[in-house]
JSON list of C-alpha atoms in Angstrom, two decimals:
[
{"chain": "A", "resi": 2, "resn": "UNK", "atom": "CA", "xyz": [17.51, -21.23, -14.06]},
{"chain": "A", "resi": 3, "resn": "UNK", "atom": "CA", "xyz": [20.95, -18.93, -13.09]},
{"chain": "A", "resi": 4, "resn": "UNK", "atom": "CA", "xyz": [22.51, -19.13, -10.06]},
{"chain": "A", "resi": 5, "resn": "UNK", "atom": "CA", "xyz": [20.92, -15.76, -9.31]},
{"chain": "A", "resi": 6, "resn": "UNK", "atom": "CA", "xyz": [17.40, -16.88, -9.63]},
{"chain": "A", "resi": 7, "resn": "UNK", "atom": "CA", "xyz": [18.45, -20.24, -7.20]},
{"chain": "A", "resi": 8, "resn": "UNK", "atom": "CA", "xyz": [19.91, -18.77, -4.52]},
{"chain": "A", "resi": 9, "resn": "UNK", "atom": "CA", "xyz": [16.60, -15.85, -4.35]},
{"chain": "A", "resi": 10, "resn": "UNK", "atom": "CA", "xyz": [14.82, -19.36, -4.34]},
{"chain": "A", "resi": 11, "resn": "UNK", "atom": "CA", "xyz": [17.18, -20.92, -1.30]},
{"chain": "A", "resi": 12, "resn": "UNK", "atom": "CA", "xyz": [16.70, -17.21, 0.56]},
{"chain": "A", "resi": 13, "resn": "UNK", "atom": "CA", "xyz": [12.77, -17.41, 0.40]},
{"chain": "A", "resi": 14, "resn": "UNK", "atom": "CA", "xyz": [12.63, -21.32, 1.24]},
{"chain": "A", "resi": 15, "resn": "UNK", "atom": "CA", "xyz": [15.45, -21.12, 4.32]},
{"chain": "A", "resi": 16, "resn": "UNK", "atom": "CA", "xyz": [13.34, -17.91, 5.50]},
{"chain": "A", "resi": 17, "resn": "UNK", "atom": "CA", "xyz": [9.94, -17.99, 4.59]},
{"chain": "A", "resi": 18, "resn": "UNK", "atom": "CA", "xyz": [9.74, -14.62, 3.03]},
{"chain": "A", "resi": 19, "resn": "UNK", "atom": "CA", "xyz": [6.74, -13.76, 0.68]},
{"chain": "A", "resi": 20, "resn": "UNK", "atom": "CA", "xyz": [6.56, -13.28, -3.10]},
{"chain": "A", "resi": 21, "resn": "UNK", "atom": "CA", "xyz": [5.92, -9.70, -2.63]},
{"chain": "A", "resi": 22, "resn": "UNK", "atom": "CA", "xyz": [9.33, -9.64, 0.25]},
{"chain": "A", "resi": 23, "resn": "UNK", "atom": "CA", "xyz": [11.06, -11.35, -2.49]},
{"chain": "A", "resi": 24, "resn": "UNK", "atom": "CA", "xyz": [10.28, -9.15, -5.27]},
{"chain": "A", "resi": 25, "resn": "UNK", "atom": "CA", "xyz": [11.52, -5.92, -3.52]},
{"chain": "A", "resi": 26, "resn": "UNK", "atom": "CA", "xyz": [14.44, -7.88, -2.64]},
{"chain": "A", "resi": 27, "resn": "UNK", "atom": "CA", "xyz": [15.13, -8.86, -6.28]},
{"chain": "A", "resi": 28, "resn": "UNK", "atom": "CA", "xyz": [14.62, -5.41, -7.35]},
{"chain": "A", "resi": 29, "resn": "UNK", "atom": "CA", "xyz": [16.88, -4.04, -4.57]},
{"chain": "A", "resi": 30, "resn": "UNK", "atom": "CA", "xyz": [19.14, -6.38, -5.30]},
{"chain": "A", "resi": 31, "resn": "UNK", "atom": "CA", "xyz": [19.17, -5.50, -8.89]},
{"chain": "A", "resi": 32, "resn": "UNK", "atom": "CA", "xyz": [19.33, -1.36, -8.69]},
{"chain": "A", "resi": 33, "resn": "UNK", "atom": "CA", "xyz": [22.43, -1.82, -6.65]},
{"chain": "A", "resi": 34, "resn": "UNK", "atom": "CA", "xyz": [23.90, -3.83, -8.81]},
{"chain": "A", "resi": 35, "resn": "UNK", "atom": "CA", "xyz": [22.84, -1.53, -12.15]},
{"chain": "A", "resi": 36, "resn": "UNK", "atom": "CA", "xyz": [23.94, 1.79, -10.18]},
{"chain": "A", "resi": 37, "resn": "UNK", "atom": "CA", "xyz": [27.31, -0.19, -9.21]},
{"chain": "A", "resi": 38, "resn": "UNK", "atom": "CA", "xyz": [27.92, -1.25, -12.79]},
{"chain": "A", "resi": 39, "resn": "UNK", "atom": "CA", "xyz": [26.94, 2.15, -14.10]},
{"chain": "A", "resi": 40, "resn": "UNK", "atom": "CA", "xyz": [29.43, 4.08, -11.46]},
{"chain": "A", "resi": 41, "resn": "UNK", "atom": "CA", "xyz": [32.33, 1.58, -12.31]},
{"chain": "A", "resi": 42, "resn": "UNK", "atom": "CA", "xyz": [32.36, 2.73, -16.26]},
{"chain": "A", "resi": 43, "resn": "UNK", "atom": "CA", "xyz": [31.17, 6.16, -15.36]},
{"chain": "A", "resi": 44, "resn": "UNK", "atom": "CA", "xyz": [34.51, 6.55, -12.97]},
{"chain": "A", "resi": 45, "resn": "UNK", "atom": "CA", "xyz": [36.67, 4.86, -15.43]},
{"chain": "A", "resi": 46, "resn": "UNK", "atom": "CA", "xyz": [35.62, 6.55, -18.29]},
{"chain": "A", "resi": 47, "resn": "UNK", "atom": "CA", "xyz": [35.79, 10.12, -17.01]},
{"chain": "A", "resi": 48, "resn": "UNK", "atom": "CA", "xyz": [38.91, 9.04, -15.50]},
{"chain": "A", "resi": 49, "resn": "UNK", "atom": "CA", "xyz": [40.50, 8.07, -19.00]},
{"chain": "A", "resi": 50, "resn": "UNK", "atom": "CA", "xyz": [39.46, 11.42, -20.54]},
{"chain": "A", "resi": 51, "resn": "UNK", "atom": "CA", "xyz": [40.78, 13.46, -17.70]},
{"chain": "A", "resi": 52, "resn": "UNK", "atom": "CA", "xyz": [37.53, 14.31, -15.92]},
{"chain": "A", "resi": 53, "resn": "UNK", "atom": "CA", "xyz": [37.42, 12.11, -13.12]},
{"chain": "A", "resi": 54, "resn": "UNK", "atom": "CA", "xyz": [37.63, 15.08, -10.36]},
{"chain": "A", "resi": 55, "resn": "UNK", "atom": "CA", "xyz": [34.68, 16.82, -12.24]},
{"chain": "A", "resi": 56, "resn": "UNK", "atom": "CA", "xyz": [32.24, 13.78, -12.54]},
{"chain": "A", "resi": 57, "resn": "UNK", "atom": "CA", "xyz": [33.06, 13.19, -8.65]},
{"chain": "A", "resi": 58, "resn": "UNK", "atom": "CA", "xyz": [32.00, 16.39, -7.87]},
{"chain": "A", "resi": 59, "resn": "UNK", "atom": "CA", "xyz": [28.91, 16.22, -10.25]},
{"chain": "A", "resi": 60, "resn": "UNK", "atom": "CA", "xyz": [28.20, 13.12, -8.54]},
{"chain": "A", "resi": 61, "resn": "UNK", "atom": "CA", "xyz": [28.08, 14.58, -5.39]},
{"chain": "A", "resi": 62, "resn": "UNK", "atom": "CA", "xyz": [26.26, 17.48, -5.62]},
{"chain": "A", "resi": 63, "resn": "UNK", "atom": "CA", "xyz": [23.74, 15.41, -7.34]},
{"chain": "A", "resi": 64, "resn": "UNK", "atom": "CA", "xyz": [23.45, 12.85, -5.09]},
{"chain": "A", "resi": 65, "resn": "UNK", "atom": "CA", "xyz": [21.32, 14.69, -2.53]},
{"chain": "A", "resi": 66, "resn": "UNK", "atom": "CA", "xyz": [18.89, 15.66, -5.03]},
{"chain": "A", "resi": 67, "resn": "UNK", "atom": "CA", "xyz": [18.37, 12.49, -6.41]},
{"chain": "A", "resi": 68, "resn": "UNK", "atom": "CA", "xyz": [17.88, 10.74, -3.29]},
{"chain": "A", "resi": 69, "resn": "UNK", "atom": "CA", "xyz": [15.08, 13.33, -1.79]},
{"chain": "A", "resi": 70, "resn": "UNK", "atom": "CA", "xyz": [13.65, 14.55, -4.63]},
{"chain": "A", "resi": 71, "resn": "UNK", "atom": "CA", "xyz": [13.84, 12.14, -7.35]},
{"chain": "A", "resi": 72, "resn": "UNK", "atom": "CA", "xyz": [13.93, 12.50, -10.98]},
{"chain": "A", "resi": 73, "resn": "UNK", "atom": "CA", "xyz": [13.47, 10.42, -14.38]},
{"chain": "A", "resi": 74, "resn": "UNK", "atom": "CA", "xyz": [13.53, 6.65, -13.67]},
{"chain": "A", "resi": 75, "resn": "UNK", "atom": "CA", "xyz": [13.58, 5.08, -17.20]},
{"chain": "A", "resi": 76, "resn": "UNK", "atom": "CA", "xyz": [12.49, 0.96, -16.98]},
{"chain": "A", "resi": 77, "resn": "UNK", "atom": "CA", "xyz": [15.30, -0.65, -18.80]},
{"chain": "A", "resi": 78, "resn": "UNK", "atom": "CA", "xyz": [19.06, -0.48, -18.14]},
{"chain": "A", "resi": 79, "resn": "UNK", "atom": "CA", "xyz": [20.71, 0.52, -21.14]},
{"chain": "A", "resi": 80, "resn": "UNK", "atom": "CA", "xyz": [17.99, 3.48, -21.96]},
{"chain": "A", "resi": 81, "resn": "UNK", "atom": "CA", "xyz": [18.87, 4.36, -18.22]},
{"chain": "A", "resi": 82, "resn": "UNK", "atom": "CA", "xyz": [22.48, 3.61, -18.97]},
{"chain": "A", "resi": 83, "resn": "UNK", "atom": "CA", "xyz": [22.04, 5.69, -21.32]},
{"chain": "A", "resi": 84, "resn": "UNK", "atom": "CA", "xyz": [20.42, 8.98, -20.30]},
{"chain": "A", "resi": 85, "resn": "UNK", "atom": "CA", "xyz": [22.46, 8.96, -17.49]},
{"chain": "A", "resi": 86, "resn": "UNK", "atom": "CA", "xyz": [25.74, 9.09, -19.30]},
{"chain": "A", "resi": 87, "resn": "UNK", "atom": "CA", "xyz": [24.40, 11.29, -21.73]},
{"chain": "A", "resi": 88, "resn": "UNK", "atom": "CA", "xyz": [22.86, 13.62, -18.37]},
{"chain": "A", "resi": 89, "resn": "UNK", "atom": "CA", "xyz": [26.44, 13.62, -16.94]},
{"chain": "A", "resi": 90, "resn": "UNK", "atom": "CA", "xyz": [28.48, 14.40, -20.47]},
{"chain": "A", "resi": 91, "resn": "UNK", "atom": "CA", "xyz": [26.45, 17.04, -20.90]},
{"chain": "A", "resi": 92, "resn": "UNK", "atom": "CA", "xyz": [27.08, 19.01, -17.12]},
{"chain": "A", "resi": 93, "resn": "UNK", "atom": "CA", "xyz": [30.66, 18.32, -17.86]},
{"chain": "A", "resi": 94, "resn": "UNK", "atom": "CA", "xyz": [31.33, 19.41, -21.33]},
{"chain": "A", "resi": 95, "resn": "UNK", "atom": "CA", "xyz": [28.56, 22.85, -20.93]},
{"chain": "A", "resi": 96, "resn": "UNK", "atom": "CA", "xyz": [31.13, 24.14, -18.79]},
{"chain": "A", "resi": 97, "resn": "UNK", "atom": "CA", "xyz": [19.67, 29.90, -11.95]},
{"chain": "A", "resi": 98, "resn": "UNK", "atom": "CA", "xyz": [17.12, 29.63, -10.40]},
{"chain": "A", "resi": 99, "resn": "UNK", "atom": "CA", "xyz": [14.72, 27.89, -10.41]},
{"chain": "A", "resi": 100, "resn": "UNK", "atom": "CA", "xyz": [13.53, 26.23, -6.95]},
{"chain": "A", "resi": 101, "resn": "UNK", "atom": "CA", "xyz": [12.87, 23.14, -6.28]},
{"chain": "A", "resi": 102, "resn": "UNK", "atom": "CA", "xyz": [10.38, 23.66, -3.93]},
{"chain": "A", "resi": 103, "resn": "UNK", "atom": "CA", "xyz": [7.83, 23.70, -6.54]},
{"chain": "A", "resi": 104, "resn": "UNK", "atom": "CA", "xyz": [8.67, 21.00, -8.91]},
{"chain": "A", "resi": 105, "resn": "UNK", "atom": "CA", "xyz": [10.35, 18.03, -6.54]},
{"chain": "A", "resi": 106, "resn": "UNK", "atom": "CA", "xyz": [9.60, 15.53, -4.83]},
{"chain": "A", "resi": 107, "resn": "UNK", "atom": "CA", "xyz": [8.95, 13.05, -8.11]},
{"chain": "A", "resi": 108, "resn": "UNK", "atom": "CA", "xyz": [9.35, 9.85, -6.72]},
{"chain": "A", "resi": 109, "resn": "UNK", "atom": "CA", "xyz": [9.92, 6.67, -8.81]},
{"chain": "A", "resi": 110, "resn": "UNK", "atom": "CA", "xyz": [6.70, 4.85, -9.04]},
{"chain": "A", "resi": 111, "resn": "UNK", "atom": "CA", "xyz": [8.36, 1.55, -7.52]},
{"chain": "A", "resi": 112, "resn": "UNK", "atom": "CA", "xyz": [8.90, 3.17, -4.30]},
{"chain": "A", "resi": 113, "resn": "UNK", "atom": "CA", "xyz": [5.99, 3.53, -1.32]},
{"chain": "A", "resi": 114, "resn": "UNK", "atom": "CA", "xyz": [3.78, 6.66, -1.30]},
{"chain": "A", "resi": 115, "resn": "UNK", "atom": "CA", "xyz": [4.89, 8.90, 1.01]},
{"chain": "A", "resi": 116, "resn": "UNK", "atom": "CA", "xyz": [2.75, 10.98, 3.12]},
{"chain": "A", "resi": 117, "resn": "UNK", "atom": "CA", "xyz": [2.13, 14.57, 2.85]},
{"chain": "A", "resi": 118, "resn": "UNK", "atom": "CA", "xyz": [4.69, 14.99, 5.98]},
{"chain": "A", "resi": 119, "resn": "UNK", "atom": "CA", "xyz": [7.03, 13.38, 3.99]},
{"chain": "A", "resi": 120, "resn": "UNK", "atom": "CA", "xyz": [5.99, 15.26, 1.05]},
{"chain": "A", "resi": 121, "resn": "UNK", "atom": "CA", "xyz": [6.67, 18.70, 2.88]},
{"chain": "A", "resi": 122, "resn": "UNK", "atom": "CA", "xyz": [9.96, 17.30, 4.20]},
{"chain": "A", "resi": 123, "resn": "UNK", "atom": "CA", "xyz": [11.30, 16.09, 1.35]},
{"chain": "A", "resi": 124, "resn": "UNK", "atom": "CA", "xyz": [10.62, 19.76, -0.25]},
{"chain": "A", "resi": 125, "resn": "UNK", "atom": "CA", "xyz": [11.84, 21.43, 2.39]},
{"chain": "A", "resi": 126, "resn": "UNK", "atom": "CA", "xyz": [15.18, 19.72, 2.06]},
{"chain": "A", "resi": 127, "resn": "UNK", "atom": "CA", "xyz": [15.30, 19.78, -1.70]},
{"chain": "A", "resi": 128, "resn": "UNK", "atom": "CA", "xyz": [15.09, 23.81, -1.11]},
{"chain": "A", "resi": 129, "resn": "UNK", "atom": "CA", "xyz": [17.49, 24.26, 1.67]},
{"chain": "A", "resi": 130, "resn": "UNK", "atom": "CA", "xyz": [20.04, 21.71, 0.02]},
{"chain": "A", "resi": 131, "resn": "UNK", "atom": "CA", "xyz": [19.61, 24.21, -3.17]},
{"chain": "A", "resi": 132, "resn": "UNK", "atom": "CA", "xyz": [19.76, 27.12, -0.77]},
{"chain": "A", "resi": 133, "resn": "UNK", "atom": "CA", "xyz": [23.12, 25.99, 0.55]},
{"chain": "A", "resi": 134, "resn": "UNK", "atom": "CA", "xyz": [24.38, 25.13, -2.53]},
{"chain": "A", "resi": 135, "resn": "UNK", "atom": "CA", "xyz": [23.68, 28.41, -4.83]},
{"chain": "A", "resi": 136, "resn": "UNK", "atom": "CA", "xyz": [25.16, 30.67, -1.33]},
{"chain": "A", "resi": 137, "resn": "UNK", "atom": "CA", "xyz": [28.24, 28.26, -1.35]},
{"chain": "A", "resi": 138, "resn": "UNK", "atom": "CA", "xyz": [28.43, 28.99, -5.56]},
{"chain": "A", "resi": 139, "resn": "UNK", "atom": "CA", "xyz": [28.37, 32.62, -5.28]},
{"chain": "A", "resi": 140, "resn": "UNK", "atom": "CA", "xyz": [30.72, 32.56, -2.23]},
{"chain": "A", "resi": 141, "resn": "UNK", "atom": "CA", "xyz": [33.22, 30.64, -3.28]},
{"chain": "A", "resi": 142, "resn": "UNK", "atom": "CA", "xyz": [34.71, 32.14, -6.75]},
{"chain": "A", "resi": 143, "resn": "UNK", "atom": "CA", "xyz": [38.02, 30.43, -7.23]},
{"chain": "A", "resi": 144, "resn": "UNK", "atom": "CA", "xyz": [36.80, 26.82, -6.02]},
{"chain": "A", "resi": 145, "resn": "UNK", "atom": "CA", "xyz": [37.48, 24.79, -9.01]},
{"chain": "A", "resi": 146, "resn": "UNK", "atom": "CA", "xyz": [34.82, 22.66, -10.65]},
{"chain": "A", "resi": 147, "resn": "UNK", "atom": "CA", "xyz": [32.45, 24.97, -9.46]},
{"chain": "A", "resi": 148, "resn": "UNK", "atom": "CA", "xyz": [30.58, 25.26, -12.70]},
{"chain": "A", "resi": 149, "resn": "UNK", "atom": "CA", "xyz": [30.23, 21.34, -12.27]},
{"chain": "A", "resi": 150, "resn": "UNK", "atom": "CA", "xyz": [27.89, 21.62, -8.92]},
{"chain": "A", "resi": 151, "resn": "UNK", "atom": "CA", "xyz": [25.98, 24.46, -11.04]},
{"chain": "A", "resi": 152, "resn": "UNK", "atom": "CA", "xyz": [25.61, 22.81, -14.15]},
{"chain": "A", "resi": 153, "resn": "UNK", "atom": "CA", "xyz": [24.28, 19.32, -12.08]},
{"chain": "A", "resi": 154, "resn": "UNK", "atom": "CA", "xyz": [21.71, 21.56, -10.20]},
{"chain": "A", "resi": 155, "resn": "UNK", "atom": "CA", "xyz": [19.98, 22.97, -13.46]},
{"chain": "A", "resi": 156, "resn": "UNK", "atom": "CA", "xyz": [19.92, 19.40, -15.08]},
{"chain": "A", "resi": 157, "resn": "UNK", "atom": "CA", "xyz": [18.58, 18.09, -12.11]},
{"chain": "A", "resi": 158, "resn": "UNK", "atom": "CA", "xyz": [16.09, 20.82, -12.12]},
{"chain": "A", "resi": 159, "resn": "UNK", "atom": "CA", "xyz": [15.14, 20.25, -15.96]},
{"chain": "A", "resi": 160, "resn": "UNK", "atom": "CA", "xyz": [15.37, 16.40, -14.88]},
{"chain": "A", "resi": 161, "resn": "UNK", "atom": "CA", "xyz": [12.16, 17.15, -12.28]},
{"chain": "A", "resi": 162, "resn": "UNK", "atom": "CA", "xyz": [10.51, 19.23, -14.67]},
{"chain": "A", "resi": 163, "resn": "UNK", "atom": "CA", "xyz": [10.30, 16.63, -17.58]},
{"chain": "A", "resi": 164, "resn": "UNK", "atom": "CA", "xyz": [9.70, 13.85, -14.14]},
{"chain": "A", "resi": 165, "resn": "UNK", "atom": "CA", "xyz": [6.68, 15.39, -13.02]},
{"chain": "A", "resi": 166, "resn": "UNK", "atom": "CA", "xyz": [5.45, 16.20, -16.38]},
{"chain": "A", "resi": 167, "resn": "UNK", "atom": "CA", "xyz": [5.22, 12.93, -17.64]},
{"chain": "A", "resi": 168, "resn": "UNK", "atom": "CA", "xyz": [3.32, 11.95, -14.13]},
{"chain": "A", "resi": 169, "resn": "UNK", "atom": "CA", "xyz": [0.26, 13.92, -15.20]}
]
């Protein structure tokens, strides 16, 4: 047994928490700990080839997106590993509209069902954050990386396509 697996054992026996409390925890536990790992190369490798500034950007713009309207969650690390270096590489080295609104929220099947208030909400940000975005890209001409933020949008876009295809 690792010293991970004992110490989720000490947790549930000094605080009485279920199997089910435990699982989420485990799997909490271990998405940070994949997205941590996967940041840490990403950083460092886009750092090394001179395109650290660029995948922060990406990054950022993305981040939104991903955490209200979801996308591809793949089941084991290194395919998710994977794809996601692969997703990033490809905004980055490539250098509009198609909304949101009608393809997001895909939410990974591991998280709770949300309601249809949710639902609405969740599209309704998706849409503005897109909204806000593609005004700031045609405002601002000379802002550099600016391609980046476009380029993350449209993968994320293709992302939810391919997401809420392979739902049905």
């Amino acid at each position: 047994m690792s010293v991970y697996d004992k110490s989720l054992e000490q947790i549930q026996s000094s605080y009485q928490f279920t199997d089910l409390e435990m699982a989420k925890m485990d799997y909490t536990l271990k998405v940070f700990a994949y997205e941590l790992s996967k940041l840490v190369f990403f950083f460092v490798f886009f750092a090394v080839i001179g395109k650290f500034s660029e995948f922060a950007v990406c990054l950022v713009a993305l981040l939104p997106f991903r955490w209200i309207s979801g996308g591809i969650h793949l089941k084991h690390y290194w395919s998710c590993f994977i794809f996601s270096f692969c997703f990033f590489a490809v905004i980055l080295f490539m250098g509009e509209m198609f909304t949101l609104f009608f393809i997001g929220p895909v939410p990974s099947a591991k998280r709770k069902v949300m309601t249809k208030k949710q639902y609405t909400n969740k599209r309704f940000l998706s849409s503005l954050i897109l909204l806000v975005y593609t005004i700031l890209y045609f405002a601002l001409q000379n802002v550099p990386h600016r391609s980046v933020v476009f380029w993350s949008i449209i993968l994320q876009i293709i992302q939810l396509i391919c997401a809420k295809l392979t739902r049905k």
